[in-house]
Coordinates of C-alpha atoms in Angstrom, one line a residue:
M302 CA 58.6 -53.2 -40.4
E303 CA 55.2 -52.3 -38.9
T304 CA 53.0 -55.3 -37.9
P305 CA 49.2 -55.5 -38.6
A306 CA 48.6 -55.6 -34.9
A307 CA 50.3 -52.3 -34.4
A308 CA 48.4 -50.6 -37.3
A309 CA 44.9 -51.4 -35.9
P310 CA 44.8 -48.6 -33.3
A311 CA 45.8 -46.0 -35.8
G312 CA 43.2 -47.2 -38.3
G313 CA 40.4 -47.0 -35.6
F314 CA 41.2 -43.4 -34.6
F315 CA 39.5 -41.7 -37.6
P316 CA 36.1 -43.5 -37.2
S317 CA 36.1 -42.6 -33.5
F318 CA 36.9 -39.0 -34.3
L319 CA 34.2 -38.8 -37.0
L320 CA 31.7 -40.4 -34.5
L321 CA 32.6 -37.8 -31.9
G322 CA 32.2 -35.0 -34.5
F323 CA 28.9 -36.3 -35.7
A324 CA 27.6 -36.5 -32.1
T325 CA 28.8 -33.0 -31.4
L326 CA 27.0 -31.7 -34.6
V327 CA 23.8 -33.5 -33.6
A328 CA 23.9 -32.1 -30.1
A329 CA 24.5 -28.6 -31.5
L330 CA 21.5 -29.0 -33.9
L331 CA 19.3 -30.3 -31.1
G332 CA 20.4 -27.4 -28.9
A333 CA 19.6 -24.9 -31.6
A334 CA 16.2 -26.5 -32.2
H335 CA 15.5 -26.3 -28.5
R336 CA 16.5 -22.7 -28.3
L337 CA 14.4 -21.9 -31.4
G338 CA 11.4 -23.6 -29.7
L339 CA 11.0 -26.1 -32.5
F340 CA 10.3 -29.0 -30.2
Y341 CA 7.7 -26.9 -28.3
Q342 CA 6.0 -26.0 -31.5
L343 CA 5.7 -29.7 -32.4
M344 CA 3.9 -30.4 -29.2
H345 CA 1.7 -27.3 -29.1
K346 CA -0.6 -25.8 -31.8
V347 CA -0.2 -22.3 -33.2
D348 CA -3.6 -20.9 -34.1
K349 CA -2.7 -18.5 -36.9
A350 CA -6.3 -17.7 -37.6
S351 CA -7.1 -16.6 -34.0
I352 CA -8.0 -12.9 -33.5
R353 CA -7.6 -13.2 -29.7
H354 CA -4.9 -11.2 -27.9
G355 CA -3.0 -11.6 -24.6
G356 CA -5.1 -9.0 -22.9
E357 CA -7.8 -11.5 -22.7
N358 CA -5.6 -13.9 -20.9
V359 CA -4.6 -11.3 -18.3
A360 CA -8.2 -10.2 -17.8
A361 CA -9.3 -13.8 -17.3
V362 CA -6.7 -14.3 -14.6
L363 CA -7.7 -11.1 -12.9
R364 CA -11.4 -12.0 -12.9
A365 CA -10.5 -15.5 -11.5
H366 CA -8.8 -13.8 -8.6
G367 CA -11.8 -11.6 -7.7
V368 CA -10.4 -8.4 -9.1
R369 CA -13.2 -5.8 -9.4
F370 CA -11.3 -2.7 -10.4
L371 CA -8.4 -1.9 -12.7
F372 CA -6.8 1.5 -12.3
T373 CA -5.0 3.0 -15.3
L374 CA -3.9 5.9 -17.4
V375 CA -4.5 4.8 -20.9
G376 CA -1.7 4.0 -23.4
G377 CA -1.3 2.0 -26.6
H378 CA 0.8 -0.8 -25.0
I379 CA -2.1 -1.7 -22.6
S380 CA -5.1 -1.1 -24.7
P381 CA -5.8 -4.8 -25.3
L382 CA -5.9 -5.4 -21.5
L383 CA -8.2 -2.5 -20.8
V384 CA -10.7 -3.6 -23.5
A385 CA -10.6 -7.2 -22.3
C386 CA -11.2 -6.2 -18.7
E387 CA -14.2 -4.0 -19.7
K388 CA -15.7 -7.0 -21.6
L389 CA -15.3 -9.3 -18.6
G390 CA -17.0 -6.8 -16.2
I391 CA -13.9 -5.5 -14.4
R392 CA -14.4 -1.8 -13.9
V393 CA -11.7 0.2 -15.6
V394 CA -11.0 3.5 -13.8
D395 CA -8.7 6.0 -15.5
T396 CA -6.9 8.7 -13.6
R397 CA -5.0 11.8 -14.6
H398 CA -1.7 10.6 -13.3
E399 CA -0.3 7.1 -13.1
V400 CA 0.8 7.6 -9.5
T401 CA -2.8 8.1 -8.5
A402 CA -3.8 4.9 -10.1
V403 CA -1.3 3.0 -8.0
F404 CA -2.5 4.8 -4.8
A405 CA -6.1 3.8 -5.7
A406 CA -5.0 0.1 -6.1
D407 CA -3.2 0.4 -2.8
A408 CA -6.3 1.6 -1.0
V409 CA -8.3 -1.3 -2.5
A410 CA -5.7 -3.8 -1.3
R411 CA -5.8 -2.4 2.3
L412 CA -9.6 -2.2 2.6
T413 CA -10.4 -5.5 1.0
G414 CA -7.5 -7.8 1.8
T415 CA -7.3 -8.7 -1.9
V416 CA -4.9 -7.6 -4.6
G417 CA -5.2 -4.1 -6.0
V418 CA -4.4 -3.9 -9.7
V419 CA -3.0 -1.1 -11.9
A420 CA -2.0 -1.1 -15.5
V421 CA 0.2 1.6 -17.1
T422 CA 1.8 2.1 -20.4
A423 CA 5.5 1.8 -21.3
G424 CA 8.3 4.3 -20.6
P425 CA 7.3 7.3 -18.5
G426 CA 3.9 5.7 -17.8
L427 CA 5.8 3.0 -15.9
T428 CA 8.4 5.2 -14.3
N429 CA 5.7 7.6 -13.0
T430 CA 4.5 4.8 -10.7
V431 CA 7.8 4.1 -8.9
T432 CA 7.1 6.2 -5.8
A433 CA 3.7 4.8 -5.3
V434 CA 4.9 1.2 -5.8
K435 CA 7.6 1.7 -3.2
N436 CA 5.0 3.2 -0.8
A437 CA 2.8 0.1 -1.3
Q438 CA 5.8 -2.2 -0.8
I439 CA 6.8 -0.6 2.5
A440 CA 3.2 -0.5 3.7
Q441 CA 2.9 -4.2 2.8
S442 CA 0.0 -3.6 0.5
P443 CA -0.6 -6.4 -2.1
V444 CA -0.5 -4.3 -5.3
L445 CA 0.0 -5.8 -8.8
L446 CA 1.5 -3.4 -11.4
L447 CA 1.1 -4.3 -15.0
G448 CA 3.6 -2.2 -17.0
G449 CA 3.5 -1.9 -20.8
A450 CA 6.7 -2.6 -22.8
A451 CA 7.9 -2.7 -26.3
S452 CA 7.9 -6.2 -27.9
T453 CA 11.1 -8.1 -27.4
L454 CA 12.0 -7.7 -31.1
L455 CA 12.2 -4.0 -30.5
Q456 CA 13.6 -3.7 -27.0
A457 CA 17.2 -3.5 -28.1
R458 CA 16.2 -0.6 -30.4
C459 CA 13.9 1.2 -28.0
L460 CA 14.4 3.4 -25.0
W461 CA 11.0 2.5 -23.5
N462 CA 12.1 -0.8 -21.8
C463 CA 12.0 0.2 -18.1
L464 CA 10.8 -3.1 -16.6
S465 CA 14.2 -3.9 -15.1
M466 CA 14.0 -1.0 -12.7
C467 CA 10.6 -2.0 -11.3
C468 CA 9.7 -4.4 -8.5
T469 CA 6.5 -6.0 -7.5
P470 CA 5.3 -5.7 -3.8
T471 CA 3.8 -9.2 -3.9
S472 CA 5.4 -12.4 -5.1
W473 CA 2.1 -14.1 -4.7
F474 CA 0.9 -13.1 -8.2
R475 CA 4.3 -13.8 -9.7
R476 CA 4.1 -17.4 -8.4
R477 CA 0.5 -17.7 -9.7
W478 CA 1.2 -16.4 -13.1
C479 CA 4.3 -18.4 -13.7
Q480 CA 2.2 -21.5 -13.6
L481 CA 0.0 -20.3 -16.5
S482 CA 0.5 -20.4 -20.2
R483 CA 3.9 -19.9 -21.8
P484 CA 3.2 -16.3 -22.9
R485 CA 1.9 -15.4 -19.5
A486 CA 5.1 -16.7 -17.9
S487 CA 7.0 -14.1 -19.9
W488 CA 5.0 -11.3 -18.4
V489 CA 6.3 -12.0 -15.0
K490 CA 9.9 -12.4 -16.0
G491 CA 11.6 -9.4 -14.4
S492 CA 8.4 -7.4 -13.8
P493 CA 4.7 -8.4 -14.2
G494 CA 3.8 -6.4 -17.3
P495 CA 2.0 -7.4 -20.5
C496 CA 4.5 -7.4 -23.3
D497 CA 4.7 -9.8 -26.3
P498 CA 1.4 -11.6 -25.9
M499 CA -0.4 -8.3 -26.4
S500 CA 1.7 -7.1 -29.4
K501 CA 0.1 -7.2 -32.9
E502 CA 3.5 -6.7 -34.6
T503 CA 4.1 -9.4 -37.2
S504 CA 7.0 -8.1 -39.2
E505 CA 10.1 -6.0 -39.1
A506 CA 11.9 -4.8 -42.2
R507 CA 15.4 -5.6 -41.1
E508 CA 14.7 -9.2 -40.0
R509 CA 14.3 -12.1 -42.4
Q510 CA 10.8 -13.4 -42.9
G511 CA 11.7 -17.0 -41.9
Y512 CA 13.2 -15.8 -38.6
L513 CA 10.1 -13.7 -37.8
E514 CA 7.7 -16.5 -38.6
N515 CA 9.5 -18.9 -36.3
Y516 CA 9.8 -16.3 -33.6
L517 CA 6.1 -15.6 -33.6
A518 CA 5.2 -19.3 -33.9
N519 CA 7.4 -20.0 -30.9
L520 CA 5.9 -17.1 -28.9
F521 CA 2.3 -18.0 -29.5
A522 CA 2.6 -21.8 -29.5
G523 CA 0.1 -23.2 -27.1
A524 CA -1.1 -19.7 -26.2
W525 CA -4.8 -20.6 -26.0
E526 CA -4.5 -24.1 -24.5
P527 CA -6.6 -24.3 -21.3
Q528 CA -4.7 -23.3 -18.2
P529 CA -5.7 -22.9 -14.5
E530 CA -6.6 -19.4 -13.7
G531 CA -7.9 -19.5 -10.1
P532 CA -6.0 -18.4 -7.1
L533 CA -3.5 -20.6 -5.3
P534 CA -3.8 -21.3 -1.6
L535 CA -1.9 -18.7 0.5
D536 CA 1.0 -19.7 2.7
I537 CA 0.7 -17.5 5.8
P538 CA 3.4 -18.1 8.5
Q539 CA 2.0 -18.9 11.9
A540 CA 3.5 -18.8 15.4
S541 CA 4.2 -22.2 16.8
P542 CA 2.4 -23.4 20.0
Q543 CA 5.7 -23.3 21.9
Q544 CA 6.3 -19.6 20.9
V545 CA 2.8 -18.7 21.9
Q546 CA 3.2 -20.4 25.3
R547 CA 6.5 -18.6 26.0
C548 CA 4.8 -15.3 25.3
V549 CA 1.9 -16.3 27.5
E550 CA 4.3 -16.9 30.4
I551 CA 6.1 -13.6 29.9
L552 CA 2.9 -11.6 29.7
S553 CA 1.4 -13.4 32.7
R554 CA 4.1 -12.1 35.0
A555 CA 3.8 -8.5 33.8
K556 CA 2.6 -5.7 36.1
R557 CA 2.5 -2.9 33.5
P558 CA 1.9 -4.6 30.1
L559 CA 1.4 -2.6 26.9
V560 CA 0.4 -3.6 23.3
L561 CA 1.2 -1.7 20.2
L562 CA -1.0 -2.9 17.3
G563 CA -0.1 -2.0 13.7
S564 CA -1.6 -2.4 10.3
Q565 CA -0.4 -6.0 9.8
A566 CA -2.8 -7.2 12.5
L567 CA -5.7 -6.4 10.2
L568 CA -4.5 -8.6 7.3
P569 CA -6.6 -11.7 6.4
P570 CA -7.5 -14.2 7.6
T571 CA -8.4 -12.9 11.0
P572 CA -11.5 -10.6 10.8
S573 CA -11.4 -7.3 12.6
D574 CA -14.3 -8.2 14.9
K575 CA -12.5 -11.3 16.1
L576 CA -9.3 -9.3 16.7
R577 CA -11.2 -6.8 18.7
V578 CA -12.7 -9.5 20.9
A579 CA -9.2 -10.9 21.4
V580 CA -7.8 -7.5 22.5
E581 CA -10.7 -6.9 24.8
T582 CA -10.3 -10.4 26.3
L583 CA -6.6 -9.8 26.8
G584 CA -7.4 -6.6 28.8
V585 CA -4.0 -5.0 28.2
P586 CA -3.9 -1.2 27.5
C587 CA -2.9 -0.6 23.8
F588 CA -1.9 1.9 21.3
L589 CA -3.3 1.6 17.8
G590 CA -1.5 2.6 14.6
G591 CA -2.1 2.5 10.8
M592 CA -5.0 0.5 9.7
A593 CA -5.6 -0.7 13.3
R594 CA -6.7 2.8 14.3
G595 CA -10.4 2.7 15.2
L596 CA -10.3 -1.1 16.1
L597 CA -11.8 -0.4 19.6
G598 CA -14.1 2.5 18.6
R599 CA -13.9 6.0 19.9
S600 CA -13.8 5.8 23.7
H601 CA -12.7 2.3 24.7
P602 CA -11.0 2.2 28.2
L603 CA -8.2 0.0 26.8
H604 CA -7.4 2.4 24.0
I605 CA -4.6 4.9 25.0
R606 CA -4.1 7.6 22.5
Q607 CA -1.5 10.1 23.9
N608 CA 1.9 10.0 25.6
R609 CA 3.1 6.8 23.9
S610 CA 6.8 7.4 24.5
A611 CA 6.2 8.0 28.3
A612 CA 4.1 4.9 28.5
L613 CA 6.7 2.7 26.8
K614 CA 9.4 3.9 29.2
K615 CA 7.2 2.7 32.1
A616 CA 5.9 -0.6 30.7
D617 CA 7.6 -3.8 31.9
V618 CA 6.3 -5.9 29.0
V619 CA 5.6 -4.5 25.5
V620 CA 4.0 -6.5 22.7
L621 CA 4.9 -5.1 19.3
A622 CA 2.1 -6.7 17.3
G623 CA 2.8 -5.8 13.6
T624 CA 4.7 -2.7 14.7
V625 CA 8.3 -2.3 13.7
C626 CA 11.2 -0.3 15.3
D627 CA 11.7 2.3 12.6
F628 CA 11.7 6.1 12.9
R629 CA 8.2 6.0 14.3
L630 CA 9.6 4.4 17.5
S631 CA 12.9 6.2 17.2
Y632 CA 14.4 3.0 15.9
G633 CA 13.7 1.3 19.2
R634 CA 15.2 4.0 21.5
V635 CA 11.8 4.8 23.1
L636 CA 11.7 1.3 24.5
S637 CA 13.0 0.8 28.0
R638 CA 16.0 -1.5 28.3
S639 CA 14.4 -3.0 31.4
S640 CA 11.3 -3.9 29.5
K641 CA 10.7 -7.4 28.1
I642 CA 9.8 -7.0 24.4
I643 CA 7.7 -9.5 22.5
I644 CA 7.5 -8.8 18.8
V645 CA 5.5 -10.6 16.2
N646 CA 5.6 -9.9 12.4
R647 CA 5.2 -11.9 9.2
N648 CA 8.5 -10.5 7.9
R649 CA 11.6 -11.5 9.8
K650 CA 13.8 -8.7 8.5
E651 CA 11.3 -6.0 9.5
M652 CA 10.7 -7.8 12.8
L653 CA 14.4 -7.5 13.8
M654 CA 14.9 -4.0 12.4
N655 CA 17.5 -2.1 14.6
S656 CA 17.5 -4.9 17.2
D657 CA 20.7 -5.3 19.2
M658 CA 21.4 -1.6 18.6
F659 CA 18.8 0.2 20.6
W660 CA 16.6 -2.6 21.7
K661 CA 16.5 -6.4 22.0
P662 CA 13.5 -8.8 21.8
Q663 CA 12.8 -11.2 24.6
E664 CA 10.7 -13.2 22.1
A665 CA 10.6 -12.7 18.3
V666 CA 7.8 -14.5 16.6
Q667 CA 7.6 -14.7 12.8
G668 CA 3.9 -15.3 12.1
D669 CA 0.5 -13.8 11.4
V670 CA -0.2 -11.0 13.9
G671 CA -4.0 -11.3 14.1
S672 CA -4.1 -15.1 14.7
F673 CA -1.2 -14.7 17.2
M674 CA -3.2 -12.1 19.2
V675 CA -6.2 -14.5 19.3
K676 CA -4.0 -17.4 20.5
L677 CA -2.4 -15.1 23.1
A678 CA -5.8 -14.1 24.5
Q679 CA -6.9 -17.7 24.7
G680 CA -3.7 -18.6 26.6
L681 CA -4.3 -15.8 29.1
Q682 CA -8.0 -16.4 29.5
G683 CA -9.0 -15.2 32.9
Q684 CA -5.8 -13.3 33.5
T685 CA -6.2 -9.8 35.0
W686 CA -3.9 -6.9 35.6
A687 CA -3.9 -4.3 38.3
S688 CA -6.3 -1.5 37.2
D689 CA -4.0 1.3 38.5
W690 CA -1.7 0.9 35.4
A691 CA -4.5 1.4 32.9
E692 CA -5.9 4.3 35.0
E693 CA -2.5 6.0 35.1
L694 CA -2.4 5.9 31.3
R695 CA -6.0 7.2 31.0
Q696 CA -5.3 10.0 33.4
A697 CA -2.3 11.1 31.3
D698 CA -4.6 11.0 28.2
R699 CA -7.1 13.2 30.0
Q700 CA -4.4 15.7 30.9
K701 CA -3.2 15.9 27.3
E702 CA -6.7 16.3 26.0
Q703 CA -7.2 19.2 28.4
T704 CA -4.1 20.8 26.9
F705 CA -5.6 20.4 23.4
R706 CA -8.8 22.2 24.5
E707 CA -6.8 25.1 25.9
K708 CA -4.8 25.3 22.6
A709 CA -8.1 25.2 20.6
S710 CA -9.4 28.3 22.5
M711 CA -6.3 30.3 21.9
P712 CA -6.5 33.0 19.2
V713 CA -4.3 32.9 16.1
A714 CA -2.8 35.8 14.2
E715 CA -5.0 35.2 11.2
H716 CA -7.8 33.0 9.9
L717 CA -9.0 30.0 11.9
N718 CA -7.3 28.0 14.7
P719 CA -6.6 24.6 13.2
V720 CA -6.9 22.8 16.5
R721 CA -10.4 24.1 16.9
V722 CA -11.3 23.3 13.3
L723 CA -10.2 19.7 13.8
Q724 CA -12.1 19.3 17.0
L725 CA -15.2 20.3 15.2
V726 CA -14.4 17.8 12.4
E727 CA -14.2 15.1 15.1
E728 CA -17.6 16.1 16.5
T729 CA -19.1 16.1 13.0
L730 CA -17.6 13.0 11.5
P731 CA -20.2 10.3 11.0
D732 CA -19.9 6.6 12.0
N733 CA -19.8 5.3 8.5
S734 CA -16.8 7.6 7.5
I735 CA -13.4 6.6 6.1
L736 CA -10.6 9.0 6.8
V737 CA -7.9 9.6 4.2
V738 CA -5.0 11.7 5.5
D739 CA -2.4 13.3 3.2
G740 CA -0.2 16.1 4.6
G741 CA 2.3 17.2 7.2
D742 CA 1.5 19.6 9.9
F743 CA -2.3 19.7 9.5
V744 CA -2.5 15.9 9.3
G745 CA -0.1 15.5 12.2
T746 CA -2.4 17.6 14.3
A747 CA -5.4 15.6 13.1
A748 CA -3.8 12.4 14.2
H749 CA -4.1 13.6 17.8
L750 CA -7.6 14.9 17.5
V751 CA -9.7 13.0 14.9
Q752 CA -10.6 9.4 15.6
P753 CA -11.6 6.9 13.0
R754 CA -14.9 5.3 13.8
G755 CA -13.8 1.7 13.2
P756 CA -11.0 -0.5 11.9
L757 CA -9.9 -0.1 8.3
R758 CA -11.3 3.4 8.3
W759 CA -8.0 5.4 8.5
L760 CA -5.8 5.5 5.4
D761 CA -2.4 7.1 5.7
P762 CA 0.7 6.6 3.5
G763 CA 2.5 4.3 6.0
A764 CA 6.2 4.2 6.8
F765 CA 7.3 5.8 3.5
G766 CA 5.5 9.0 4.4
T767 CA 4.6 9.8 0.8
L768 CA 2.7 13.0 0.1
G769 CA 0.1 12.8 -2.7
V770 CA -1.7 9.7 -1.7
G771 CA -5.0 11.5 -1.0
A772 CA -6.9 11.4 -4.3
G773 CA -5.9 7.8 -5.1
F774 CA -6.7 6.5 -1.6
A775 CA -10.0 8.4 -1.7
L776 CA -10.8 6.9 -5.1
G777 CA -10.1 3.3 -4.1
A778 CA -11.9 3.7 -0.7
K779 CA -15.1 5.1 -2.3
L780 CA -15.2 2.4 -4.9
C781 CA -14.8 -0.4 -2.3
Q782 CA -17.3 1.1 0.1
P783 CA -19.7 3.3 -1.9
D784 CA -22.0 3.7 1.2
A785 CA -19.3 5.2 3.3
E786 CA -18.5 8.9 3.5
V787 CA -14.9 9.5 2.5
W788 CA -13.4 12.5 4.2
C789 CA -9.9 13.5 3.0
L790 CA -7.8 15.7 5.3
F791 CA -5.2 17.5 3.2
G792 CA -2.4 19.9 3.9
D793 CA -2.3 22.6 1.3
G794 CA 1.1 21.4 0.1
A795 CA -0.1 17.9 -0.3
F796 CA -3.3 18.9 -2.0
G797 CA -1.2 20.2 -4.9
Y798 CA -0.6 16.6 -6.0
S799 CA -4.3 15.7 -5.9
L800 CA -6.2 18.7 -7.3
I801 CA -6.4 17.5 -10.9
E802 CA -8.0 14.2 -9.8
F803 CA -11.2 16.0 -9.0
D804 CA -11.7 15.8 -12.7
T805 CA -11.5 12.0 -12.2
F806 CA -14.0 12.1 -9.4
V807 CA -16.4 14.1 -11.5
R808 CA -16.1 11.9 -14.6
H809 CA -16.5 8.7 -12.7
K810 CA -19.1 10.1 -10.3
I811 CA -17.1 9.5 -7.1
P812 CA -18.4 11.8 -4.4
V813 CA -15.7 12.4 -1.8
M814 CA -15.0 15.3 0.5
A815 CA -11.7 17.1 0.8
L816 CA -10.9 19.4 3.8
I817 CA -7.8 21.4 3.1
G818 CA -5.9 22.9 6.1
N819 CA -4.6 25.9 4.1
D820 CA -1.9 27.8 6.1
A821 CA 0.0 28.9 2.9
G822 CA 3.1 26.9 3.5
W823 CA 5.0 23.7 4.0
T824 CA 4.6 24.2 7.7
Q825 CA 6.0 20.9 9.0
I826 CA 9.3 21.8 7.3
S827 CA 9.4 25.4 8.3
R828 CA 8.8 24.6 11.9
E829 CA 12.3 23.0 11.9
Q830 CA 14.0 24.9 9.1
V831 CA 13.5 28.4 10.4
P832 CA 14.7 28.0 14.0
C833 CA 17.6 25.8 13.0
L834 CA 18.8 27.5 9.8
G835 CA 17.2 30.9 10.0
S836 CA 15.4 30.9 6.6
N837 CA 12.0 30.0 5.3
V838 CA 13.3 29.5 1.8
A839 CA 11.1 27.2 -0.4
C840 CA 8.6 26.7 2.5
G841 CA 6.2 29.5 1.5
L842 CA 3.0 29.0 -0.4
A843 CA -0.1 31.2 -0.9
Y844 CA -3.7 31.2 0.5
T845 CA -4.7 29.8 -2.9
G846 CA -8.4 29.5 -3.8
Y847 CA -8.3 25.7 -4.1
H848 CA -12.1 25.6 -3.9
K849 CA -12.4 27.7 -7.0
A850 CA -10.0 25.4 -8.9
A851 CA -12.1 22.4 -7.9
M852 CA -15.2 24.2 -9.2
G853 CA -13.4 24.7 -12.5
L854 CA -13.0 21.0 -12.7
G855 CA -16.7 20.4 -12.1
A856 CA -16.6 19.7 -8.4
Q857 CA -18.2 21.8 -5.6
G858 CA -16.1 24.2 -3.7
L859 CA -16.6 25.9 -0.2
L860 CA -14.5 28.3 1.7
L861 CA -14.0 28.7 5.5
S862 CA -12.1 31.6 6.9
R863 CA -12.2 33.9 10.0
E864 CA -15.3 35.6 8.5
S865 CA -17.2 32.3 8.8
E866 CA -15.7 31.2 12.1
D867 CA -19.1 30.4 13.6
Q868 CA -20.2 28.5 10.4
V869 CA -17.7 25.7 10.5
V870 CA -20.1 22.9 11.4
K871 CA -22.7 24.3 9.0
V872 CA -20.3 24.3 6.1
L873 CA -19.2 20.7 7.0
H874 CA -22.8 19.6 6.9
D875 CA -23.3 21.4 3.6
A876 CA -20.4 19.6 2.2
Q877 CA -21.8 16.3 3.5
Q878 CA -25.1 17.0 1.8
Q879 CA -23.5 17.8 -1.5
C880 CA -21.5 14.5 -1.3
Q881 CA -24.7 12.7 -0.6
D882 CA -26.2 14.3 -3.7
G883 CA -23.3 12.8 -5.8
H884 CA -20.8 15.7 -6.0
P885 CA -17.2 15.7 -5.0
V886 CA -16.5 18.6 -2.7
V887 CA -13.5 20.7 -1.7
V888 CA -13.6 22.7 1.5
N889 CA -10.8 25.3 1.5
I890 CA -10.1 26.0 5.2
L891 CA -7.9 29.0 5.8
I892 CA -6.0 28.4 9.0
G893 CA -3.4 30.2 11.1
R894 CA -0.4 28.8 12.9
T895 CA -0.2 27.5 16.4
D896 CA 2.5 26.0 18.6
F897 CA 0.5 22.7 18.8
R898 CA 3.3 20.8 17.0
D899 CA 6.4 22.8 18.1
G900 CA 9.3 20.4 18.4
S901 CA 8.1 18.0 15.8
I902 CA 10.8 17.1 13.2
A903 CA 10.6 16.4 9.5
V904 CA 13.6 14.1 9.1

């Protein structure tokens, strides 16, 4: 017979089970309420009477970050943002292709040191930007892309949701915006593009009204509560004093030192004039690349322009200051294995690219390049190097330039000698000019012959080598520096990407000057393809009247050919005058082919 004591545990089992079940149910209900945002709605007000939209939030943040220009190609998904920016005094500049808008933002970022901003609509509007965004990322330009998207209620039913394929070149804005209001945080989830906060959709036939009301209430709860909008302090890596001292000791023992200065040296916070003083104080011969071109002016004794590979083989210490060992340095193979290599870069992955394969750094410094160069110069104050090393490099420069003069005087089979044309461009280029270069063979020749007049006055694609940057870069450059003359050097192949944007220049009253080296072909490719593979297939173009096409778009057009060989300088001055009168100008320069770049490769 069962005793009362034995029955007690069995009797207590059911209350415990019920208590556990009740607790589980409560936890489930609380979890559901949390997922539905009910708790958040209790704490934050939903202003159902508000007529504001999320575009106003975005525009306010942009203005707080000092953004002056928003580049775009209009679309319904981004209309609220464009209108809000216009109301807040941010100039909205619309282009004829989304890729041009991104290139323009890229140029603004490079020239001002602040973020360049572009907004595009959903679907193909967003996918059209991919090449330009990647170009900006590789060039380390701080560009913010705002991509339109369908509302989250429709994304599963819509083919326009392309945000997952995009990246943002700068995490800085992502960190900034994640700290703002709840709707704003959703814009940077996956890709920084305005989505739900800008949608006016309030119903969908297939969804129950209660679900929709809760969804929208959860989405917009607290949307207009005050939030910080201003920029966050930047976290820029700096070289440690110990690293700087080790580099000082290495360089102090050098007999044949060399510096390669890249675009990263011109990033804020070190101003270009302070960097120039540091380079002059250091007294080491240097090669300048990217945005650092022009840092030392036109004829500085420390600036070496030619025979870089030969100089690198002879140098005993090489400072790669913001320069990486990619294809431009033959992945490091141009460096001598007996040289001591100091490399400094903000990005560790780029800094060590191809190391231990073709080269090895003696000292690798992850930090800001400009401030590192200033500290290096301070540490070597009073240090001098034998003058015969710099004179040897300058003598090699003079010999190469004599070769250029000889090539400029050689006749070509038809039209004008491009080497001579570019020499005349160099002689005509004013001190306040900004050079935008977009092309292959013609631009490759120009890189040897035409010198930017100062720092941040040379805009090329960067390491990605993208064709088609010209119109966008010119647009951004002229907006940032309206008093500068913007000269664009185009190959005729590359100009095909930019022609339609002369409509943009005319509509927005942006006077820029385009010089097209028109040799009727993709010559940089054919130089290699024909001798190696025996065919010029797909490399041929025509001596197209690009100047006439530009005139059809409302711009001015001029032609240079063999018949006007003695008028090159006059035509360039005429183009300058037309630009000064407010007109964009295309100078179509018919050129022949030379052996100036024989041996250059396209892959």
